[in-house]
mmCIF file of C-alpha atoms in Angstrom:
data_model
loop_
_atom_site.group_PDB
_atom_site.id
_atom_site.type_symbol
_atom_site.label_atom_id
_atom_site.label_comp_id
_atom_site.label_asym_id
_atom_site.label_seq_id
_atom_site.Cartn_x
_atom_site.Cartn_y
_atom_site.Cartn_z
ATOM 1 C CA MET A 1 45.362 41.964 32.558
ATOM 2 C CA ARG A 2 42.719 39.990 30.666
ATOM 3 C CA GLU A 3 39.147 40.449 31.908
ATOM 4 C CA ILE A 4 36.597 37.694 31.261
ATOM 5 C CA ILE A 5 32.922 38.506 31.794
ATOM 6 C CA LEU A 6 29.688 36.561 31.380
ATOM 7 C CA ILE A 7 26.905 38.868 30.153
ATOM 8 C CA SER A 8 23.379 37.490 30.663
ATOM 9 C CA PHE A 9 20.250 38.940 29.062
ATOM 10 C CA LEU A 10 16.601 38.207 29.808
ATOM 11 C CA GLY A 11 13.491 39.760 28.283
ATOM 12 C CA PRO A 12 11.156 39.898 25.269
ATOM 13 C CA ASP A 13 12.556 38.648 21.976
ATOM 14 C CA GLN A 14 12.653 41.299 19.226
ATOM 15 C CA PRO A 15 14.212 41.602 15.754
ATOM 16 C CA ASN A 16 17.846 42.754 15.457
ATOM 17 C CA GLN A 17 18.610 42.517 19.178
ATOM 18 C CA PHE A 18 21.552 40.201 18.713
ATOM 19 C CA THR A 19 22.973 42.267 15.850
ATOM 20 C CA ARG A 20 22.854 45.474 17.885
ATOM 21 C CA LEU A 21 24.525 43.815 20.880
ATOM 22 C CA MET A 22 27.275 42.407 18.666
ATOM 23 C CA GLN A 23 27.808 45.837 17.157
ATOM 24 C CA VAL A 24 28.638 47.284 20.606
ATOM 25 C CA LEU A 25 31.093 44.476 21.375
ATOM 26 C CA SER A 26 32.645 44.834 17.927
ATOM 27 C CA VAL A 27 33.231 48.581 18.267
ATOM 28 C CA HIS A 28 35.246 47.971 21.439
ATOM 29 C CA SER A 29 37.024 44.875 20.016
ATOM 30 C CA LEU A 30 35.851 42.468 22.736
ATOM 31 C CA GLN A 31 36.653 38.809 22.078
ATOM 32 C CA ILE A 32 33.692 36.398 22.044
ATOM 33 C CA LEU A 33 34.586 33.210 23.950
ATOM 34 C CA ASP A 34 31.138 31.642 24.037
ATOM 35 C CA VAL A 35 27.531 32.462 23.186
ATOM 36 C CA GLY A 36 24.194 30.715 23.618
ATOM 37 C CA GLN A 37 20.553 31.714 23.194
ATOM 38 C CA ALA A 38 17.091 30.227 23.743
ATOM 39 C CA VAL A 39 13.619 31.653 23.123
ATOM 40 C CA ILE A 40 10.535 30.242 24.857
ATOM 41 C CA HIS A 41 7.139 31.810 24.155
ATOM 42 C CA ASN A 42 8.838 34.962 22.801
ATOM 43 C CA GLN A 43 10.981 35.335 25.927
ATOM 44 C CA LEU A 44 14.711 35.546 25.270
ATOM 45 C CA THR A 45 17.541 34.125 27.376
ATOM 46 C CA LEU A 46 20.982 35.008 26.003
ATOM 47 C CA GLY A 47 24.459 34.489 27.438
ATOM 48 C CA ILE A 48 27.745 35.848 26.033
ATOM 49 C CA VAL A 49 31.222 35.288 27.468
ATOM 50 C CA VAL A 50 33.581 38.102 26.423
ATOM 51 C CA ALA A 51 37.239 38.887 27.087
ATOM 52 C CA SER A 52 39.532 41.882 26.639
ATOM 53 C CA GLU A 53 42.998 43.073 27.686
ATOM 54 C CA ASP A 54 41.802 46.684 27.595
ATOM 55 C CA GLN A 55 39.921 47.509 30.799
ATOM 56 C CA THR A 56 38.828 50.905 29.455
ATOM 57 C CA ALA A 57 37.313 49.306 26.363
ATOM 58 C CA THR A 58 35.547 46.732 28.548
ATOM 59 C CA ALA A 59 34.103 49.431 30.818
ATOM 60 C CA LEU A 60 32.852 51.490 27.860
ATOM 61 C CA ALA A 61 31.317 48.423 26.250
ATOM 62 C CA MET A 62 29.510 47.477 29.490
ATOM 63 C CA LYS A 63 28.130 50.991 29.786
ATOM 64 C CA GLU A 64 26.810 50.947 26.218
ATOM 65 C CA ILE A 65 25.381 47.447 26.736
ATOM 66 C CA LEU A 66 23.446 48.720 29.790
ATOM 67 C CA ILE A 67 22.016 51.638 27.790
ATOM 68 C CA LEU A 68 21.092 49.440 24.834
ATOM 69 C CA ALA A 69 19.549 46.732 27.047
ATOM 70 C CA HIS A 70 17.344 49.328 28.732
ATOM 71 C CA GLU A 71 16.316 50.696 25.321
ATOM 72 C CA ILE A 72 15.270 47.286 23.956
ATOM 73 C CA GLY A 73 13.668 46.073 27.181
ATOM 74 C CA LEU A 74 16.214 43.498 28.342
ATOM 75 C CA THR A 75 17.459 42.849 31.841
ATOM 76 C CA VAL A 76 21.244 42.450 31.844
ATOM 77 C CA ARG A 77 23.717 41.094 34.377
ATOM 78 C CA PHE A 78 27.529 41.014 34.360
ATOM 79 C CA LYS A 79 29.498 38.266 36.096
ATOM 80 C CA PRO A 80 33.324 38.359 36.213
ATOM 81 C CA ILE A 81 35.007 35.003 35.533
ATOM 82 C CA THR A 82 38.550 34.219 36.679
ATOM 83 C CA GLN A 83 41.039 32.716 34.284
ATOM 84 C CA VAL A 84 41.187 29.582 36.455
ATOM 85 C CA GLN A 85 37.396 29.182 36.224
ATOM 86 C CA TYR A 86 37.493 29.695 32.470
ATOM 87 C CA GLU A 87 40.304 27.150 31.953
ATOM 88 C CA GLN A 88 38.429 24.585 34.052
ATOM 89 C CA TRP A 89 35.317 25.160 31.941
ATOM 90 C CA VAL A 90 37.373 24.681 28.752
ATOM 91 C CA SER A 91 38.863 21.429 30.061
ATOM 92 C CA GLU A 92 35.381 20.055 30.768
ATOM 93 C CA GLY A 93 34.472 20.597 27.123
ATOM 94 C CA GLY A 94 36.431 17.494 26.159
ATOM 95 C CA ARG A 95 34.317 15.131 28.260
ATOM 96 C CA THR A 96 31.863 12.710 26.737
ATOM 97 C CA ARG A 97 28.479 14.359 26.557
ATOM 98 C CA TYR A 98 25.146 12.616 26.718
ATOM 99 C CA ILE A 99 21.628 13.103 25.417
ATOM 100 C CA VAL A 100 18.637 11.912 27.448
ATOM 101 C CA THR A 101 15.370 11.756 25.524
ATOM 102 C CA ALA A 102 12.050 11.548 27.412
ATOM 103 C CA LEU A 103 9.030 10.290 25.417
ATOM 104 C CA ALA A 104 5.375 9.797 26.329
ATOM 105 C CA PRO A 105 1.886 10.503 25.003
ATOM 106 C CA GLU A 106 1.970 13.467 27.422
ATOM 107 C CA LEU A 107 4.901 14.672 29.514
ATOM 108 C CA GLU A 108 3.908 16.115 32.866
ATOM 109 C CA ALA A 109 6.071 17.832 35.473
ATOM 110 C CA SER A 110 6.189 14.570 37.437
ATOM 111 C CA HIS A 111 7.756 12.803 34.431
ATOM 112 C CA LEU A 112 10.429 15.446 33.953
ATOM 113 C CA GLN A 113 11.129 15.633 37.696
ATOM 114 C CA ALA A 114 11.688 11.875 37.847
ATOM 115 C CA VAL A 115 13.979 11.861 34.788
ATOM 116 C CA THR A 116 16.092 14.769 36.001
ATOM 117 C CA GLN A 117 16.364 13.148 39.427
ATOM 118 C CA ILE A 118 18.066 10.176 37.790
ATOM 119 C CA VAL A 119 20.289 12.573 35.851
ATOM 120 C CA SER A 120 21.322 14.357 39.051
ATOM 121 C CA GLU A 121 22.037 11.103 40.869
ATOM 122 C CA GLN A 122 24.491 10.231 38.114
ATOM 123 C CA GLY A 123 26.364 13.490 38.687
ATOM 124 C CA PHE A 124 25.308 15.179 35.452
ATOM 125 C CA ASN A 125 24.450 18.837 34.942
ATOM 126 C CA ILE A 126 21.751 19.736 32.424
ATOM 127 C CA GLU A 127 23.136 22.123 29.793
ATOM 128 C CA THR A 128 20.215 22.266 27.375
ATOM 129 C CA VAL A 129 16.526 21.390 27.369
ATOM 130 C CA THR A 130 14.867 21.110 23.956
ATOM 131 C CA ARG A 131 11.302 20.191 23.064
ATOM 132 C CA LEU A 132 11.364 18.046 19.924
ATOM 133 C CA SER A 133 7.616 17.381 19.663
ATOM 134 C CA GLY A 134 5.229 19.934 18.237
ATOM 135 C CA ARG A 135 3.418 22.363 20.510
ATOM 136 C CA PRO A 136 0.226 20.697 21.753
ATOM 137 C CA VAL A 137 -2.990 22.069 20.291
ATOM 138 C CA LEU A 138 -5.548 22.907 22.974
ATOM 139 C CA ASN A 139 -9.066 21.511 22.865
ATOM 140 C CA GLU A 140 -8.233 18.806 20.315
ATOM 141 C CA PRO A 141 -8.346 15.584 22.365
ATOM 142 C CA GLU A 142 -8.643 13.361 19.300
ATOM 143 C CA GLN A 143 -5.197 14.208 17.926
ATOM 144 C CA SER A 144 -2.484 11.562 18.061
ATOM 145 C CA LYS A 145 -0.616 12.500 21.204
ATOM 146 C CA ARG A 146 3.139 12.325 21.607
ATOM 147 C CA ALA A 147 5.492 14.505 23.580
ATOM 148 C CA CYS A 148 9.280 14.559 23.621
ATOM 149 C CA VAL A 149 11.853 16.574 25.539
ATOM 150 C CA GLU A 150 15.594 16.187 25.004
ATOM 151 C CA PHE A 151 18.151 16.990 27.714
ATOM 152 C CA GLY A 152 21.756 17.776 26.843
ATOM 153 C CA LEU A 153 24.028 16.719 29.716
ATOM 154 C CA LYS A 154 27.594 17.380 30.710
ATOM 155 C CA GLY A 155 29.541 15.406 33.277
ATOM 156 C CA GLN A 156 30.897 11.911 33.670
ATOM 157 C CA MET A 157 28.669 8.843 33.886
ATOM 158 C CA LEU A 158 29.076 7.372 37.385
ATOM 159 C CA ASP A 159 27.390 4.007 36.786
ATOM 160 C CA ALA A 160 25.959 3.254 33.346
ATOM 161 C CA ALA A 161 24.289 0.012 34.486
ATOM 162 C CA ALA A 162 22.582 1.753 37.416
ATOM 163 C CA MET A 163 21.349 4.567 35.188
ATOM 164 C CA ARG A 164 20.042 2.076 32.635
ATOM 165 C CA ALA A 165 18.195 0.122 35.360
ATOM 166 C CA ALA A 166 16.718 3.303 36.878
ATOM 167 C CA CYS A 167 15.469 4.506 33.481
ATOM 168 C CA LEU A 168 13.892 1.128 32.686
ATOM 169 C CA SER A 169 12.160 0.996 36.070
ATOM 170 C CA LEU A 170 10.848 4.537 35.654
ATOM 171 C CA SER A 171 9.629 3.767 32.126
ATOM 172 C CA ASN A 172 7.536 0.874 33.433
ATOM 173 C CA GLU A 173 6.200 2.901 36.352
ATOM 174 C CA LEU A 174 5.180 6.071 34.487
ATOM 175 C CA ASN A 175 4.320 4.724 30.991
ATOM 176 C CA MET A 176 7.089 6.683 29.330
ATOM 177 C CA ASP A 177 10.312 5.970 27.455
ATOM 178 C CA ILE A 178 13.762 7.236 28.380
ATOM 179 C CA ALA A 179 16.723 6.935 26.023
ATOM 180 C CA VAL A 180 20.322 7.689 27.033
ATOM 181 C CA GLN A 181 22.862 8.169 24.243
ATOM 182 C CA GLU A 182 26.367 9.499 23.873
ATOM 183 C CA ASP A 183 26.197 12.792 21.999
ATOM 184 C CA ASN A 184 28.847 11.982 19.424
ATOM 185 C CA ALA A 185 29.324 12.487 15.681
ATOM 186 C CA TYR A 186 27.799 9.071 14.890
ATOM 187 C CA ARG A 187 24.525 9.974 16.593
ATOM 188 C CA ARG A 188 24.181 12.900 14.202
ATOM 189 C CA ASN A 189 25.194 10.909 11.117
ATOM 190 C CA ARG A 190 23.185 7.694 11.043
ATOM 191 C CA ARG A 191 22.686 6.351 7.505
ATOM 192 C CA LEU A 192 20.950 2.967 7.640
ATOM 193 C CA VAL A 193 17.797 1.715 9.401
ATOM 194 C CA CYS A 194 16.966 -2.012 9.504
ATOM 195 C CA PHE A 195 13.546 -3.158 10.706
ATOM 196 C CA ASP A 196 12.078 -6.383 11.900
ATOM 197 C CA MET A 197 8.686 -6.875 10.226
ATOM 198 C CA ASP A 198 6.219 -8.854 12.363
ATOM 199 C CA SER A 199 4.985 -6.939 15.437
ATOM 200 C CA THR A 200 7.292 -4.072 14.443
ATOM 201 C CA LEU A 201 6.357 -2.636 11.036
ATOM 202 C CA ILE A 202 3.063 -4.522 11.183
ATOM 203 C CA GLU A 203 0.961 -5.390 14.211
ATOM 204 C CA GLN A 204 0.518 -9.071 13.372
ATOM 205 C CA GLU A 205 2.778 -12.129 13.441
ATOM 206 C CA VAL A 206 2.231 -13.367 9.876
ATOM 207 C CA ILE A 207 2.972 -16.996 10.643
ATOM 208 C CA ASP A 208 0.122 -16.912 13.172
ATOM 209 C CA GLU A 209 -2.187 -15.524 10.461
ATOM 210 C CA LEU A 210 -1.125 -18.311 8.108
ATOM 211 C CA ALA A 211 -1.702 -20.874 10.847
ATOM 212 C CA ILE A 212 -5.251 -19.598 11.408
ATOM 213 C CA GLU A 213 -5.989 -20.093 7.708
ATOM 214 C CA ALA A 214 -4.458 -23.572 7.882
ATOM 215 C CA GLY A 215 -6.500 -24.486 10.966
ATOM 216 C CA VAL A 216 -3.451 -24.893 13.234
ATOM 217 C CA GLY A 217 -3.562 -21.497 14.931
ATOM 218 C CA ALA A 218 -3.337 -22.613 18.543
ATOM 219 C CA GLN A 219 -0.324 -24.913 18.003
ATOM 220 C CA VAL A 220 1.660 -22.311 16.037
ATOM 221 C CA ALA A 221 0.775 -19.403 18.341
ATOM 222 C CA GLU A 222 2.108 -21.321 21.344
ATOM 223 C CA ILE A 223 5.410 -22.070 19.592
ATOM 224 C CA THR A 224 5.679 -18.452 18.354
ATOM 225 C CA GLU A 225 5.215 -16.993 21.825
ATOM 226 C CA ARG A 226 7.824 -19.283 23.367
ATOM 227 C CA ALA A 227 10.300 -18.398 20.589
ATOM 228 C CA MET A 228 9.720 -14.627 20.989
ATOM 229 C CA GLN A 229 10.284 -14.955 24.743
ATOM 230 C CA GLY A 230 13.621 -16.610 24.021
ATOM 231 C CA GLU A 231 12.591 -20.002 25.417
ATOM 232 C CA LEU A 232 13.116 -21.875 22.126
ATOM 233 C CA ASP A 233 15.829 -21.863 19.445
ATOM 234 C CA PHE A 234 14.446 -19.804 16.561
ATOM 235 C CA GLN A 235 15.467 -22.119 13.707
ATOM 236 C CA GLU A 236 14.035 -25.197 15.400
ATOM 237 C CA SER A 237 10.795 -23.461 16.321
ATOM 238 C CA PHE A 238 10.486 -21.876 12.883
ATOM 239 C CA ARG A 239 10.788 -25.181 11.030
ATOM 240 C CA ALA A 240 8.243 -26.739 13.410
ATOM 241 C CA ARG A 241 5.740 -23.969 12.732
ATOM 242 C CA VAL A 242 6.215 -24.000 8.965
ATOM 243 C CA ALA A 243 5.785 -27.790 8.887
ATOM 244 C CA LEU A 244 2.306 -27.328 10.367
ATOM 245 C CA LEU A 245 1.354 -25.280 7.266
ATOM 246 C CA LYS A 246 1.875 -28.202 4.888
ATOM 247 C CA GLY A 247 -0.953 -28.587 2.387
ATOM 248 C CA MET A 248 -2.326 -25.038 2.724
ATOM 249 C CA ASP A 249 -3.548 -23.355 -0.468
ATOM 250 C CA ALA A 250 -1.052 -20.606 -1.385
ATOM 251 C CA SER A 251 -3.864 -18.305 -2.548
ATOM 252 C CA VAL A 252 -4.458 -17.274 1.070
ATOM 253 C CA LEU A 253 -1.174 -15.308 1.099
ATOM 254 C CA SER A 254 -2.628 -12.390 -0.840
ATOM 255 C CA LYS A 255 -5.722 -12.347 1.371
ATOM 256 C CA ILE A 256 -3.565 -12.143 4.493
ATOM 257 C CA ALA A 257 -1.369 -9.404 2.996
ATOM 258 C CA GLU A 258 -4.388 -7.206 2.352
ATOM 259 C CA ARG A 259 -5.520 -7.372 5.975
ATOM 260 C CA LEU A 260 -2.134 -6.606 7.552
ATOM 261 C CA THR A 261 -2.208 -3.580 9.867
ATOM 262 C CA ILE A 262 0.663 -1.109 9.496
ATOM 263 C CA THR A 263 1.991 -0.123 12.935
ATOM 264 C CA ASP A 264 1.088 3.353 14.169
ATOM 265 C CA GLY A 265 3.764 5.823 13.054
ATOM 266 C CA ALA A 266 5.481 3.441 10.595
ATOM 267 C CA GLU A 267 4.437 5.278 7.432
ATOM 268 C CA ARG A 268 5.468 8.646 8.868
ATOM 269 C CA LEU A 269 8.788 7.217 10.012
ATOM 270 C CA ILE A 270 9.659 5.574 6.683
ATOM 271 C CA SER A 271 8.651 8.575 4.555
ATOM 272 C CA THR A 272 10.699 10.881 6.793
ATOM 273 C CA LEU A 273 13.749 8.618 6.715
ATOM 274 C CA LYS A 274 13.562 8.485 2.919
ATOM 275 C CA ALA A 275 13.277 12.281 2.730
ATOM 276 C CA LEU A 276 16.352 12.591 4.964
ATOM 277 C CA GLY A 277 18.378 10.229 2.773
ATOM 278 C CA TYR A 278 18.469 7.122 4.986
ATOM 279 C CA ARG A 279 18.643 3.646 3.484
ATOM 280 C CA THR A 280 15.969 1.307 4.850
ATOM 281 C CA ALA A 281 15.755 -2.480 4.985
ATOM 282 C CA ILE A 282 13.486 -5.197 6.349
ATOM 283 C CA LEU A 283 15.372 -8.046 8.027
ATOM 284 C CA SER A 284 12.634 -10.464 8.968
ATOM 285 C CA GLY A 285 12.241 -13.924 10.411
ATOM 286 C CA GLY A 286 8.887 -13.877 8.606
ATOM 287 C CA PHE A 287 8.254 -14.454 4.927
ATOM 288 C CA GLN A 288 9.594 -12.797 1.779
ATOM 289 C CA TYR A 289 6.152 -12.536 0.169
ATOM 290 C CA PHE A 290 4.875 -10.217 2.909
ATOM 291 C CA ALA A 291 8.154 -8.331 3.203
ATOM 292 C CA GLU A 292 7.963 -7.497 -0.503
ATOM 293 C CA TYR A 293 4.327 -6.462 -0.076
ATOM 294 C CA LEU A 294 5.422 -3.992 2.621
ATOM 295 C CA GLN A 295 8.399 -2.895 0.549
ATOM 296 C CA ALA A 296 6.069 -1.777 -2.225
ATOM 297 C CA LYS A 297 3.584 -0.198 0.174
ATOM 298 C CA LEU A 298 6.059 1.746 2.315
ATOM 299 C CA GLY A 299 8.931 2.326 -0.098
ATOM 300 C CA ILE A 300 11.526 0.202 1.736
ATOM 301 C CA ASP A 301 14.843 -0.057 -0.141
ATOM 302 C CA GLU A 302 15.550 -3.763 0.354
ATOM 303 C CA VAL A 303 14.135 -6.824 2.099
ATOM 304 C CA HIS A 304 15.549 -10.096 3.434
ATOM 305 C CA ALA A 305 13.180 -12.757 4.786
ATOM 306 C CA ASN A 306 12.347 -16.458 4.553
ATOM 307 C CA ILE A 307 11.101 -17.929 1.280
ATOM 308 C CA LEU A 308 8.087 -20.177 1.792
ATOM 309 C CA ASP A 309 8.294 -23.188 -0.499
ATOM 310 C CA ILE A 310 5.227 -23.515 -2.728
ATOM 311 C CA GLN A 311 4.673 -26.225 -5.343
ATOM 312 C CA ASP A 312 1.634 -26.501 -7.609
ATOM 313 C CA GLY A 313 -0.096 -23.748 -5.604
ATOM 314 C CA VAL A 314 0.302 -25.588 -2.303
ATOM 315 C CA VAL A 315 2.564 -24.863 0.677
ATOM 316 C CA THR A 316 4.986 -27.760 1.176
ATOM 317 C CA GLY A 317 5.824 -27.062 4.819
ATOM 318 C CA GLU A 318 9.438 -26.217 3.960
ATOM 319 C CA VAL A 319 11.483 -23.037 3.401
ATOM 320 C CA LYS A 320 14.057 -22.344 0.701
ATOM 321 C CA GLY A 321 17.580 -21.183 1.395
ATOM 322 C CA HIS A 322 18.926 -19.706 4.631
ATOM 323 C CA ILE A 323 16.547 -19.236 7.541
ATOM 324 C CA VAL A 324 16.676 -15.611 8.701
ATOM 325 C CA ASP A 325 17.245 -16.023 12.430
ATOM 326 C CA GLY A 326 18.874 -13.642 14.892
ATOM 327 C CA ALA A 327 22.425 -14.385 13.805
ATOM 328 C CA ARG A 328 21.567 -13.922 10.129
ATOM 329 C CA LYS A 329 19.814 -10.613 10.824
ATOM 330 C CA ALA A 330 23.015 -9.329 12.426
ATOM 331 C CA LEU A 331 25.078 -10.649 9.502
ATOM 332 C CA LEU A 332 22.767 -9.007 6.944
ATOM 333 C CA LEU A 333 22.892 -5.669 8.792
ATOM 334 C CA LYS A 334 26.697 -5.816 8.753
ATOM 335 C CA GLN A 335 26.765 -6.737 5.054
ATOM 336 C CA ILE A 336 24.501 -3.817 4.108
ATOM 337 C CA ALA A 337 26.610 -1.411 6.185
ATOM 338 C CA ASP A 338 29.774 -2.726 4.495
ATOM 339 C CA GLU A 339 28.204 -2.279 1.050
ATOM 340 C CA MET A 340 27.327 1.309 1.955
ATOM 341 C CA GLY A 341 30.825 1.950 3.281
ATOM 342 C CA ILE A 342 29.590 3.003 6.719
ATOM 343 C CA SER A 343 30.393 1.855 10.246
ATOM 344 C CA LEU A 344 27.938 -0.096 12.383
ATOM 345 C CA GLU A 345 27.753 2.996 14.621
ATOM 346 C CA GLN A 346 25.882 4.655 11.759
ATOM 347 C CA ALA A 347 23.279 1.868 11.621
ATOM 348 C CA ILE A 348 19.956 1.683 13.438
ATOM 349 C CA ALA A 349 18.082 -1.549 14.146
ATOM 350 C CA VAL A 350 14.474 -1.780 15.336
ATOM 351 C CA GLY A 351 12.717 -4.938 16.499
ATOM 352 C CA ASP A 352 10.598 -6.543 19.201
ATOM 353 C CA GLY A 353 11.646 -10.176 19.628
ATOM 354 C CA ALA A 354 14.509 -12.172 21.108
ATOM 355 C CA ASN A 355 15.733 -12.989 17.599
ATOM 356 C CA ASP A 356 16.242 -9.239 17.034
ATOM 357 C CA LEU A 357 18.711 -8.851 19.899
ATOM 358 C CA PRO A 358 21.831 -9.738 17.847
ATOM 359 C CA MET A 359 21.197 -6.930 15.348
ATOM 360 C CA LEU A 360 20.049 -4.524 18.077
ATOM 361 C CA SER A 361 23.305 -5.142 19.934
ATOM 362 C CA ILE A 362 25.674 -4.419 17.019
ATOM 363 C CA ALA A 363 23.852 -1.370 15.625
ATOM 364 C CA GLY A 364 24.939 2.055 16.837
ATOM 365 C CA LEU A 365 21.322 2.610 17.862
ATOM 366 C CA GLY A 366 19.333 -0.518 18.742
ATOM 367 C CA VAL A 367 15.669 0.120 19.575
ATOM 368 C CA ALA A 368 13.350 -2.451 21.152
ATOM 369 C CA PHE A 369 9.872 -1.435 19.980
ATOM 370 C CA ARG A 370 6.911 -2.507 22.153
ATOM 371 C CA ALA A 371 9.085 -5.471 22.976
ATOM 372 C CA LYS A 372 8.990 -8.398 25.351
ATOM 373 C CA PRO A 373 10.595 -7.799 28.804
ATOM 374 C CA LEU A 374 13.694 -9.824 27.907
ATOM 375 C CA VAL A 375 14.299 -7.672 24.835
ATOM 376 C CA ARG A 376 13.613 -4.361 26.612
ATOM 377 C CA GLU A 377 16.098 -5.277 29.336
ATOM 378 C CA ASN A 378 18.860 -6.159 26.878
ATOM 379 C CA ALA A 379 18.412 -3.585 24.094
ATOM 380 C CA LYS A 380 20.246 -0.266 24.176
ATOM 381 C CA GLN A 381 17.004 1.720 23.885
ATOM 382 C CA ALA A 382 13.293 0.942 24.074
ATOM 383 C CA ILE A 383 10.109 2.625 22.866
ATOM 384 C CA SER A 384 6.697 1.448 24.057
ATOM 385 C CA SER A 385 4.623 4.516 24.943
ATOM 386 C CA VAL A 386 4.320 6.107 21.467
ATOM 387 C CA GLY A 387 4.229 4.991 17.824
ATOM 388 C CA LEU A 388 7.111 3.791 15.680
ATOM 389 C CA ASP A 389 7.821 7.350 14.543
ATOM 390 C CA GLY A 390 9.132 7.967 18.069
ATOM 391 C CA VAL A 391 12.433 6.671 16.636
ATOM 392 C CA LEU A 392 12.794 10.057 14.924
ATOM 393 C CA TYR A 393 13.153 11.763 18.289
ATOM 394 C CA LEU A 394 16.080 9.495 19.163
ATOM 395 C CA LEU A 395 17.753 10.891 16.038
ATOM 396 C CA GLY A 396 17.166 14.433 17.294
ATOM 397 C CA VAL A 397 14.552 15.235 14.624
ATOM 398 C CA HIS A 398 12.165 18.079 15.515
ATOM 399 C CA ASP A 399 8.516 17.909 14.497
ATOM 400 C CA LYS A 400 8.836 21.489 13.262
ATOM 401 C CA ASP A 401 11.560 20.374 10.822
ATOM 402 C CA LEU A 402 9.043 18.076 9.185
ATOM 403 C CA ASN A 403 6.241 20.661 8.946
ATOM 404 C CA ARG A 404 3.882 18.025 10.289
ATOM 405 C CA ASP A 405 1.849 18.253 13.440
ATOM 406 C CA ALA A 406 4.216 20.965 14.697
#
């Protein structure tokens, strides 16, 4: 008769513990069905599921495990598992699994309690808890603060819309971000990241900066805000704003470029993505001149934006070629993915405005960054509480892997 036993260990982590435990199980030819280990502050938690047809061998192995555990300072427990229980556990392994990522400048117990309450209400069990952010350094209040904990869940989603609504409500209430993703192969194999530019990679809306220089700031800012809120058709509003720039000296473009503010975390995000082999692109409803400026500054692979028509050093109030609106952003993202030979599930899109929603919706991971309410409500994921490099946590990247701030 086959015996199945869960062996649980708890105690101080020391070198060679695992090897010595495996040696005992190997001598008695016990089959390893599952194994998992975690170490927090040098304290070890280890679980091993073993099986054997030979009851004598199992008994001898358990005896030697007890002796060894005492010798190396571990508490050990044995729990018999029936074959029915084991087969049920195996069958559950085929279910869709989910990852919930909690992000904030600081994560307190109240944050984690609220997130896990939502998880429980959806019928999930938490299998793993992993801190992705670096360990906080005490007595250094000036450091850029960000905290991230990732929960690995098993179970079946009861109501995806309800969970999405609960997470969004909690995000607004506690100044945190909560992302829910399927834990599938695509999540671990993203290849392409496409960014909006204005109010995403940079803090400004460039057309507003141009309007200030042209003396039409108030008129353009009003149109811009209504377009970003989704109240106006982008192409119509864009042409109206550009027309107000007619007659402006083109020399102001370089002056504006030099005063652009790179969004917090953008440089770290782009440099990390490049190091990890991602392709990056700017898909912007702004202007090509500034997109190319950022491309050179940040090392972006390619850019697609609107070309401001300039004749004899003066802005004509027109644009050349296709206007890059929401539909064109989505088309460009798809074209780049096709050129790379990857699926849209392997693409990431990041933006803040209503005209970013089409590309956010078709990308495997669409992230609304510090976005308007309409965009936050309709995007798959949203980040508002930390910098742009918070996107890395949604990819499962650990700070310690980057050797930065860890």
